[in-house]
Structures are given as structure tokens and as C-alpha cells.
PDB file of C-alpha atoms in Angstrom:
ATOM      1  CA  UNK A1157      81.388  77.250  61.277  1.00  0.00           C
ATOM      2  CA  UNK A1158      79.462  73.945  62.029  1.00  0.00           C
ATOM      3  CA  UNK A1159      78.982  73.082  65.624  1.00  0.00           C
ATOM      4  CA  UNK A1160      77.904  70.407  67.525  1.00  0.00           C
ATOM      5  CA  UNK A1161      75.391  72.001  69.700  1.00  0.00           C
ATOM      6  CA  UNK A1162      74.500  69.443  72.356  1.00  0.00           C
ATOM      7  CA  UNK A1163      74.313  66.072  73.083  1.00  0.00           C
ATOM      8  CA  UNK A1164      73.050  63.780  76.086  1.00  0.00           C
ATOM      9  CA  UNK A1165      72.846  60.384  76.739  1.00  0.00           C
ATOM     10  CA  UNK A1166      70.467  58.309  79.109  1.00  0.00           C
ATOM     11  CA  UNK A1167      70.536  55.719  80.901  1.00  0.00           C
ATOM     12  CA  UNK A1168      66.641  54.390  80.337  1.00  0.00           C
ATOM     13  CA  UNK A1169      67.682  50.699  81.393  1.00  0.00           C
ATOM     14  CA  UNK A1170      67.882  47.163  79.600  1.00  0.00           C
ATOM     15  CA  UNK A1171      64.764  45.298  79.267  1.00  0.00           C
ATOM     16  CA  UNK A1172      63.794  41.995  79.680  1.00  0.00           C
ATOM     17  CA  UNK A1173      60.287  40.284  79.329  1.00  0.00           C
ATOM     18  CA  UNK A1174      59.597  37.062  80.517  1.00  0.00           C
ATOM     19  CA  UNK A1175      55.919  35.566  79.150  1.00  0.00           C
ATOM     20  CA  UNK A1176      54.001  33.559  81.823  1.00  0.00           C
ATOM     21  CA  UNK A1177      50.939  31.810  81.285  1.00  0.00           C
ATOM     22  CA  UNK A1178      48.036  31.759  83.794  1.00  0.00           C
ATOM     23  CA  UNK A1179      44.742  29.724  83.980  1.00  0.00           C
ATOM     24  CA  UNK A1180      42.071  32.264  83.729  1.00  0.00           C
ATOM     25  CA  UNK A1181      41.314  35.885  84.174  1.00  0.00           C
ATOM     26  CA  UNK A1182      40.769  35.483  87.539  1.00  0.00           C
ATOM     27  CA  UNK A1183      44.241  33.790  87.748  1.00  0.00           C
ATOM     28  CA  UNK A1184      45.703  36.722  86.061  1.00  0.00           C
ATOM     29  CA  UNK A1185      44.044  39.320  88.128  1.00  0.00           C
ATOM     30  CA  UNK A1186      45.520  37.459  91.134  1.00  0.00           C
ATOM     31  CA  UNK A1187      48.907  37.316  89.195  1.00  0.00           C
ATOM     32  CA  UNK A1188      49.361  40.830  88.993  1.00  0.00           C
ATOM     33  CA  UNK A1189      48.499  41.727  92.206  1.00  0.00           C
ATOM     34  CA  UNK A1190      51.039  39.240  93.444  1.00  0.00           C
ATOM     35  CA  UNK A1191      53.480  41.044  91.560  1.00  0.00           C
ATOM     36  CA  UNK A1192      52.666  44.422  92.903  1.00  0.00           C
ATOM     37  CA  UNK A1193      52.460  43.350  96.429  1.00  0.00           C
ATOM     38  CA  UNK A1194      55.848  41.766  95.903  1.00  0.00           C
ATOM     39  CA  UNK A1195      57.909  44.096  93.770  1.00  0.00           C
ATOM     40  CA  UNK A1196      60.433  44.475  96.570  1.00  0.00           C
ATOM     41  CA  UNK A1197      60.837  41.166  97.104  1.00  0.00           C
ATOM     42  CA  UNK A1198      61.392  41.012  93.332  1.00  0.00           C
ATOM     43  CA  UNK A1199      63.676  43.717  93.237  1.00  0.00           C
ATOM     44  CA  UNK A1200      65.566  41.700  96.186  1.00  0.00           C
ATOM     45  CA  UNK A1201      66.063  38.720  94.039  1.00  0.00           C
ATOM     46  CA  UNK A1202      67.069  40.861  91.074  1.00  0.00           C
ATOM     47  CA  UNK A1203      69.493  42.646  92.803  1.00  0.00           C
ATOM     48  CA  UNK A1204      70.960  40.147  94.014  1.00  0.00           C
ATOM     49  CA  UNK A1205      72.412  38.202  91.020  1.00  0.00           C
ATOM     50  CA  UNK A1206      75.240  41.413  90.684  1.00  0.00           C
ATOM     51  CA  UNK A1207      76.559  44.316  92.023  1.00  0.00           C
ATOM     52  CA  UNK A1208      75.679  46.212  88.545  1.00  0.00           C
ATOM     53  CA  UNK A1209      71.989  45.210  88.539  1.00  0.00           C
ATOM     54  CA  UNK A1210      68.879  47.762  89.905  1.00  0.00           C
ATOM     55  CA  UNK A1211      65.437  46.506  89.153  1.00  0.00           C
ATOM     56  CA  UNK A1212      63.717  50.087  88.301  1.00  0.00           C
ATOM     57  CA  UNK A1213      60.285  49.243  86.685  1.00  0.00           C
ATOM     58  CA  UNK A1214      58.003  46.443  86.360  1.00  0.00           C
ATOM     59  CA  UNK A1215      55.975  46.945  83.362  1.00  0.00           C
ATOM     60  CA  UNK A1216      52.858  44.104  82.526  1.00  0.00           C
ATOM     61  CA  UNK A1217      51.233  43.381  79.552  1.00  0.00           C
ATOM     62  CA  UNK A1218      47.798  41.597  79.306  1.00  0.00           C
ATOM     63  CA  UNK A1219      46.629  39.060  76.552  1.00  0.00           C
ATOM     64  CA  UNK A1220      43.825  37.028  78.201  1.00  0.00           C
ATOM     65  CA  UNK A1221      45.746  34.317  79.539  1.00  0.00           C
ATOM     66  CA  UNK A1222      49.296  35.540  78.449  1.00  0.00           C
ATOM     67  CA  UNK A1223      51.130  38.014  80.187  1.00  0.00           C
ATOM     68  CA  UNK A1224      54.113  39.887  79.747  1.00  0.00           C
ATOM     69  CA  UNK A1225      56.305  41.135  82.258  1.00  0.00           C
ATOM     70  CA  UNK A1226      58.500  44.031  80.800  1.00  0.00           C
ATOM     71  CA  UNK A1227      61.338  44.518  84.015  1.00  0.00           C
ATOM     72  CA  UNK A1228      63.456  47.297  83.410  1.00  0.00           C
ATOM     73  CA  UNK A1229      67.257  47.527  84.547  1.00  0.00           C
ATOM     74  CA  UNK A1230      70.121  49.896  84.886  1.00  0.00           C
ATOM     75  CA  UNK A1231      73.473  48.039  84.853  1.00  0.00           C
ATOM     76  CA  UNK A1232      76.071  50.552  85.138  1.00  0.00           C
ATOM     77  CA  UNK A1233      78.411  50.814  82.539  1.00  0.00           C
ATOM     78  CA  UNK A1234      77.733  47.220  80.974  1.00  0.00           C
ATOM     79  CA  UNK A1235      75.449  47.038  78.156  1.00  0.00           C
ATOM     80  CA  UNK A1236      73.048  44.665  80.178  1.00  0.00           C
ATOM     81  CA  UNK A1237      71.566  42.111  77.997  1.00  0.00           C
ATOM     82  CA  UNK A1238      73.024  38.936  79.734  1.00  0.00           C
ATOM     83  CA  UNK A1239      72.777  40.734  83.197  1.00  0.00           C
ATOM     84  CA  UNK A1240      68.774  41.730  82.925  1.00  0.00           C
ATOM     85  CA  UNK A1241      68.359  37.564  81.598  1.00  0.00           C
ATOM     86  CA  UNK A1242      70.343  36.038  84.730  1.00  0.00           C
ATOM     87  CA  UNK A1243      68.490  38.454  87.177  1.00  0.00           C
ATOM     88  CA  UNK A1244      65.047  37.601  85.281  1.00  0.00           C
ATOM     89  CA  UNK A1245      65.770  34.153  85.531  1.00  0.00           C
ATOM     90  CA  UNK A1246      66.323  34.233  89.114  1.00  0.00           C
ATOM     91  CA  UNK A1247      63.160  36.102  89.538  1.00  0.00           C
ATOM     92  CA  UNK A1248      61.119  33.700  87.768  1.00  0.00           C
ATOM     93  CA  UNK A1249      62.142  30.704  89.443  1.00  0.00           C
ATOM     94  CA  UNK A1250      62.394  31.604  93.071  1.00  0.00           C
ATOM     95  CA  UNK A1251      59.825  34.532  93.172  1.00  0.00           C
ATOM     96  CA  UNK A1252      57.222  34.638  90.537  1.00  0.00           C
ATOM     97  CA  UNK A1253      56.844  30.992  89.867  1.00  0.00           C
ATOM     98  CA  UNK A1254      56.208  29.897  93.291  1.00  0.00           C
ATOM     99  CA  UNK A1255      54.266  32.917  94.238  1.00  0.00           C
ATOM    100  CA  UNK A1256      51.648  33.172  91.758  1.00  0.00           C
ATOM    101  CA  UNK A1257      51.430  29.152  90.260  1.00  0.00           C
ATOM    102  CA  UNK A1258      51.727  30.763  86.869  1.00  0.00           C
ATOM    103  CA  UNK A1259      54.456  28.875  84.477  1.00  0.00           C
ATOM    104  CA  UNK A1260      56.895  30.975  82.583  1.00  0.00           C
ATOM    105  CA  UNK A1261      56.741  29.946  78.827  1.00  0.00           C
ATOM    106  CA  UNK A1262      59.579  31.981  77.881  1.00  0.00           C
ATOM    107  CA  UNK A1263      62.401  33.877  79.254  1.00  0.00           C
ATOM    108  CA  UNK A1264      62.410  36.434  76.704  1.00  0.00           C
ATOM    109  CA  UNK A1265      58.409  37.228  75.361  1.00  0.00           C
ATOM    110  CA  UNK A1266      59.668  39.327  72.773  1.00  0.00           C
ATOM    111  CA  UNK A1267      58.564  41.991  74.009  1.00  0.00           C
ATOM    112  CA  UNK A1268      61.503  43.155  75.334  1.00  0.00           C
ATOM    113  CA  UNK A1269      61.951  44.325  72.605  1.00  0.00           C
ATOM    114  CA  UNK A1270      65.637  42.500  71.336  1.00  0.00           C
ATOM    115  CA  UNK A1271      66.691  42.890  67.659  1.00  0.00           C
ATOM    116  CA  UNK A1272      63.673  43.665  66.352  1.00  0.00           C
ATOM    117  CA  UNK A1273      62.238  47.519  65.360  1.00  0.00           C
ATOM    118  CA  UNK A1274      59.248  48.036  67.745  1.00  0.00           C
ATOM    119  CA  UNK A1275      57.097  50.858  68.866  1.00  0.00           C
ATOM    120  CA  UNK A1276      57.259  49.878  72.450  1.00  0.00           C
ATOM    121  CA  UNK A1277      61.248  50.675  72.024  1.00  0.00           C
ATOM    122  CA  UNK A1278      61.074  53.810  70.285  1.00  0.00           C
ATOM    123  CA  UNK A1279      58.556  55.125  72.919  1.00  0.00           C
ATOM    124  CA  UNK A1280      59.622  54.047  76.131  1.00  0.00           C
ATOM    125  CA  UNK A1281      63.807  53.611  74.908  1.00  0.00           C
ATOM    126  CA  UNK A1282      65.618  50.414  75.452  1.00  0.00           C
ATOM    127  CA  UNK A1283      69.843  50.749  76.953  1.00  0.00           C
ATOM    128  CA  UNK A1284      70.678  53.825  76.031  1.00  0.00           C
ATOM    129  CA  UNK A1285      69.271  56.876  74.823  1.00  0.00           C
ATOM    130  CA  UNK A1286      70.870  59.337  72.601  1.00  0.00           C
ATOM    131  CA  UNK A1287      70.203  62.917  71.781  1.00  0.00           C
ATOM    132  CA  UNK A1288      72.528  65.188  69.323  1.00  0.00           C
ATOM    133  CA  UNK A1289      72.256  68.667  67.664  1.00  0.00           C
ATOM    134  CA  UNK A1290      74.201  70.419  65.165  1.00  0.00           C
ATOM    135  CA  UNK A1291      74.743  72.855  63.393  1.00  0.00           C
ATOM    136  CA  UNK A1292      76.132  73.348  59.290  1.00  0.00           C
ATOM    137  CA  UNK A1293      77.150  77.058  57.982  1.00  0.00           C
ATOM    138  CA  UNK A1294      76.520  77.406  54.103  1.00  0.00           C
ATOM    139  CA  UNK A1295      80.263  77.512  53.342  1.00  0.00           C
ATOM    140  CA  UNK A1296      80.402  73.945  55.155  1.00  0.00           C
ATOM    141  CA  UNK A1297      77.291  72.587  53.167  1.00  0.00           C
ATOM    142  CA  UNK A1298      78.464  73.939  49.661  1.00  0.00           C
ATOM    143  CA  UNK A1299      82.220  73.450  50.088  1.00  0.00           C
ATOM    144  CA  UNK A1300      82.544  70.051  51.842  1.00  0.00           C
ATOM    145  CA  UNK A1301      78.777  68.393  51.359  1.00  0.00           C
ATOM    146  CA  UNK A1302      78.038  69.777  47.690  1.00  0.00           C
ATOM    147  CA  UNK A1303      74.899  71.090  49.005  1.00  0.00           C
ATOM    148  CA  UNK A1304      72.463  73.782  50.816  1.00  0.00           C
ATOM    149  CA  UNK A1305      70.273  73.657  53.727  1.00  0.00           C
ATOM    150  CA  UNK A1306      67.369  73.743  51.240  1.00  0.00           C
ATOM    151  CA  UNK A1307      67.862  70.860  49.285  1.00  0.00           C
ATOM    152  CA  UNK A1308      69.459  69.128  52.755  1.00  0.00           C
ATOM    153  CA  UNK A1309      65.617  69.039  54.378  1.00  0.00           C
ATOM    154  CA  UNK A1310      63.964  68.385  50.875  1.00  0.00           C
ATOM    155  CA  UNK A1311      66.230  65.377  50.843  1.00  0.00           C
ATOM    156  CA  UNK A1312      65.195  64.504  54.779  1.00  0.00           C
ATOM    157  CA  UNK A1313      61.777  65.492  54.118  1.00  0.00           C
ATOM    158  CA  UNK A1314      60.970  63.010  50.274  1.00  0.00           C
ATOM    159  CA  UNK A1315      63.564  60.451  51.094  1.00  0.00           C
ATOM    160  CA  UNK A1316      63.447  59.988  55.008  1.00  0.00           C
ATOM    161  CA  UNK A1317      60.686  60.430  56.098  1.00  0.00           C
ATOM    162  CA  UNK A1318      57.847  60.203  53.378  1.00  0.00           C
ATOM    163  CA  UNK A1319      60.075  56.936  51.445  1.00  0.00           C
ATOM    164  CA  UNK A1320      59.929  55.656  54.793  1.00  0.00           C
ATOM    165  CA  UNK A1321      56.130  56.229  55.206  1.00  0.00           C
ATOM    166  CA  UNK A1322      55.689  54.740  51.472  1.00  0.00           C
ATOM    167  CA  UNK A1323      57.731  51.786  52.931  1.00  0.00           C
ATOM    168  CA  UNK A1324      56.075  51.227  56.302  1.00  0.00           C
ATOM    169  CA  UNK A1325      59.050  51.784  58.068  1.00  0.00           C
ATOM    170  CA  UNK A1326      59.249  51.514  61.926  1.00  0.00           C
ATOM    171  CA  UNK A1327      61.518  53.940  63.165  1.00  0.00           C
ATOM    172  CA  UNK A1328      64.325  54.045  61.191  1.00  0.00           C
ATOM    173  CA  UNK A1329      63.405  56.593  58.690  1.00  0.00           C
ATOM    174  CA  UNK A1330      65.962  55.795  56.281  1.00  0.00           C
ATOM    175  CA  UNK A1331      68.998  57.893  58.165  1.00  0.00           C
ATOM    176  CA  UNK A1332      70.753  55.091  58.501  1.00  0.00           C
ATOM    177  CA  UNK A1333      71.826  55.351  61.968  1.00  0.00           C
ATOM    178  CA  UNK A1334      73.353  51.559  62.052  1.00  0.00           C
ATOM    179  CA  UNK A1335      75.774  52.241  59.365  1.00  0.00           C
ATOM    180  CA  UNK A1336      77.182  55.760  61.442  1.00  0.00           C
ATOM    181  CA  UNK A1337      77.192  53.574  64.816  1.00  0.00           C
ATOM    182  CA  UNK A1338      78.364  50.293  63.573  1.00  0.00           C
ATOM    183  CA  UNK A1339      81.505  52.198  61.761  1.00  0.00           C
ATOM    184  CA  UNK A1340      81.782  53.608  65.363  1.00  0.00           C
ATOM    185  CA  UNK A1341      82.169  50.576  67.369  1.00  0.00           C
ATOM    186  CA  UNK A1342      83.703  48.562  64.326  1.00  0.00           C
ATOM    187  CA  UNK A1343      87.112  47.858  66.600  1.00  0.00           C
ATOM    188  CA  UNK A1344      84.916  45.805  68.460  1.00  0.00           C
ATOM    189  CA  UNK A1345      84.970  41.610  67.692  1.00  0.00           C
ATOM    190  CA  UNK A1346      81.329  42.060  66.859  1.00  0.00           C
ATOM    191  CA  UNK A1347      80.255  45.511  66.051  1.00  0.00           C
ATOM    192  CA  UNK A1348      77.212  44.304  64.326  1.00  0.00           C
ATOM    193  CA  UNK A1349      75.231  41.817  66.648  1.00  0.00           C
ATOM    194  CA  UNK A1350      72.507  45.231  67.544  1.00  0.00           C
ATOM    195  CA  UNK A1351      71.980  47.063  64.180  1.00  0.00           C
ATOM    196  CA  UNK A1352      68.431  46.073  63.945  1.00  0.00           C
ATOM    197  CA  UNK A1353      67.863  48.334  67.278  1.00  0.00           C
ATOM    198  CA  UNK A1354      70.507  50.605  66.283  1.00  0.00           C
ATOM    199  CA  UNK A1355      68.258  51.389  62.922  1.00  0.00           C
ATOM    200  CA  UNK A1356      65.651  53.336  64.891  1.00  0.00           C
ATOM    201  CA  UNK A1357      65.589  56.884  65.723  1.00  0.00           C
ATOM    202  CA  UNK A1358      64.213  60.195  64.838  1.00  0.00           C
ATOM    203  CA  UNK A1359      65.344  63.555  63.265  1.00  0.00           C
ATOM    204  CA  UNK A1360      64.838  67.410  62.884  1.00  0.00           C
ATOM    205  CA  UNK A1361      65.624  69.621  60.139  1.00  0.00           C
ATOM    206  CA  UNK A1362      65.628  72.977  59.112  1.00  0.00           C
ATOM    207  CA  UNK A1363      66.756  75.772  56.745  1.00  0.00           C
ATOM    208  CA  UNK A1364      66.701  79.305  56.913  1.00  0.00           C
ATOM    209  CA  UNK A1365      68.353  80.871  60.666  1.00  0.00           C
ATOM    210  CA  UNK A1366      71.617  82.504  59.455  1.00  0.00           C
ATOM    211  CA  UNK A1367      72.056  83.211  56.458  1.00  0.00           C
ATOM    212  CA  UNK A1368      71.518  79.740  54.864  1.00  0.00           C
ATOM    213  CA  UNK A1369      72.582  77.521  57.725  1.00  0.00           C
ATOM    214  CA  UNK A1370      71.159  74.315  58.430  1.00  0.00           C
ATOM    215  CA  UNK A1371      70.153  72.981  61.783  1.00  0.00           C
ATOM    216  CA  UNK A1372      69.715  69.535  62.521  1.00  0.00           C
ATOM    217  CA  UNK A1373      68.775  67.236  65.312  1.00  0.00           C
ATOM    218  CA  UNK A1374      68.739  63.391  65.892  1.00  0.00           C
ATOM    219  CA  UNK A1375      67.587  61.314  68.908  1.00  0.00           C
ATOM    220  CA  UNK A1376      68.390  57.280  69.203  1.00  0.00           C
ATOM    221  CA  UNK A1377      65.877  55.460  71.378  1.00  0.00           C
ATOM    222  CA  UNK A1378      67.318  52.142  72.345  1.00  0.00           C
ATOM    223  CA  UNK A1379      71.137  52.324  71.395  1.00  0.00           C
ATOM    224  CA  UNK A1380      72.494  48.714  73.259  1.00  0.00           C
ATOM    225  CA  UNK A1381      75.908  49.807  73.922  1.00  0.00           C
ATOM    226  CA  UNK A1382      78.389  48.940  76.486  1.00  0.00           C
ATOM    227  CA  UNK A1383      82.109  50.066  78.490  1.00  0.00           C
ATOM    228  CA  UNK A1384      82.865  46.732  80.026  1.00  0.00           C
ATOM    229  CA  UNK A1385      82.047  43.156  79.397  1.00  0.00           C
TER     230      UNK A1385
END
């Protein structure tokens, strides 16, 4: 019989990542020590716009004179999005701002990362990440999927992950995680607004075990879900 093995899912935090510009190197060297000599006074600020909100990393980024700030929040059991802005915005204007002289270009310096596939998101997770295992018998596979384990991970191995390689894919590796999740949440008013960032993940699989079973495994990096709000 088929059984779902495991499954666990984390908490990594929502992201937000305001882009500031500075005046010079040396301005940005002084910028981001300002921000590490300050983080608790950030964090303060942060923390202070809601009851859900923990400020649990600071993460810059360095272009010259461009620099992203990636801040990293849990928010309970709200999906975060709206909660990470509001805190960042009150972190910009009455922290960073008048600390360091920089000006904040944009709220959001895309490289939060929001609706978009990115390698920052699939390595360092974005909201919540998901892990699942599972496992199919071979009376399952040829009975209720028409198939084998064999021909299961040639079909993973030509059509997910090298068609995806062909196509330059970024994370999604044609498994189409956003249909499975969307169909999930689709009693919600707007079950759609995330499948760009519910596209990307990764998965396992292999044949052979017990007598023809097939073992599979799938892990979503930066699922944007929510149980309030």
C-alpha cells in the first residue's frame, strides 16, 4: 500500500527588501555598519508595528551604490506579506533613514523575492517551507496510475528535469506544484495571487526497493500561505 511517509513544514520567515541608495563606497561601508550596530534598535521598531511580527535576520546586498536590505520575519500563523511591508516601512523611516542619511528608493527592491522564480528563494526559502515523502506499491501504480515505478522516474527524469534544463527553468521543474496547491486553497477568494512562488520546488525519485515500488520525495521552498488574515 502507498504511504505518505513524512512531511514537515517550516517556518523560514517572510521577506522583505527595501533598496536604499548611498553616496559612495565609503557611504555604504558606513551604512552597513550602522545597521549592524543597530539591529536591535531595528528589531525594536519592527516589532513594534504587531504582536505577530519578530525581526529574525538582516540580510544586505551590495551593488556599488545600491544596497539591498533582505529583513527576514516570522509572523505567526499569518502569511506575512503586508505585516513584513508595514514593519519595513517603519524601519526605514524612523531608523534607517535618519541613522545612516541614505534614501530608500523602494520599499520592496525585488529582491525579496515576491512573485517572481528566484534563486535567492529556492536557496534560502521564503514563508513557508514544505517537505513530503511517499511512497507507491506496484499494484497502486499499475491499477490506479496506469503505470510502473520505471517509466514513473523516466518520465521525472526526460520531462522534469532535463525539459526543464532544455527550457531554462528556475525551479519549477515542470511538477507543477501551483496547479496541486492552488486546487488546495481554491475555497479561498483568491487562491491564485502566489502561483509564480508556488511553481518552485524540487523532487526525488526512485524505482526498484520492494518489489517494484516507487519512492518519491518533494520539497517547496517559499510556499506564501496563511491561517488568518
Amino acid at each position: 500500500m502507498s504511504a505518505l511517509r513524512a512531511d514537515r513544514c517550516e517556518d523560514v520567515g517572510m521577506t522583505r527588501a527595501p533598496v536604499f541608495r548611498t553616496e559612495g563606497i565609503e557611504h555604504t561601508r558606513r551604512f552597513l555598519n550602522w545597521v549592524r550596530c543597530h539591529e536591535a534598535e531595528i528589531r525594536h521598531v519592527a516589532e513594534g508595528t504587531s504582536t505577530r511580527v519578530r525581526l529574525v535576520e538582516i540580510r544586505p546586498q551590495v551593488l556599488g551604490t545600491t544596497v539591498y536590505l533582505r529583513l527576514r520575519f516570522t509572523c505567526g500563523d499569518a502569511m506575512g506579506m503586508n505585516l513584513a511591508t508595514v514593519a519595513c516601512d517603519h524601519v526605514v523611516r524612523e531608523a534607517i533613514e535618519p541613522g545612516t542619511g541614505a534614501s530608500c528608493v523602494a520599499l520592496s527592491g525585488s529582491f525579496c523575492v515576491d512573485k517572481k522564480a528566484s534563486a535567492v528563494n529556492m536557496l534560502e526559502g521564503r514563508g513557508k517551507r514544505i517537505h513530503a515523502e511517499v511512497t507507491l506499491d506496484a499494484h497502486q501504480l499499475v491499477t490506479v496510475l496506469k503505470t510502473t515505478a520505471v517509466a514513473l522516474c523516466e518520465v521525472q527524469y526526460r520531462k522534469n528535469l532535463l525539459g526543464s534544463i532544455m527550457a531554462g527553468a528556475m525551479g519549477g521543474f515542470n511538477a507543477h506544484y501551483a496547479n496541486m496547491v492552488a486546487a488546495c486553497g481554491s475555497h479561498r477568494p483568491e487562491p491564485s495571487r502566489y502561483s509564480t512562488l508556488k511553481c518552485q520546488g524540487r523532487e526525488r525519485a526512485s524505482a526498484g526497493g520492494h518489489a517494484g515500488e516507487f519512492a518519491g520525495v518533494v520539497s517547496l521552498a517559499d510556499l506564501a500561505e496563511e491561517l488568518v488574515g
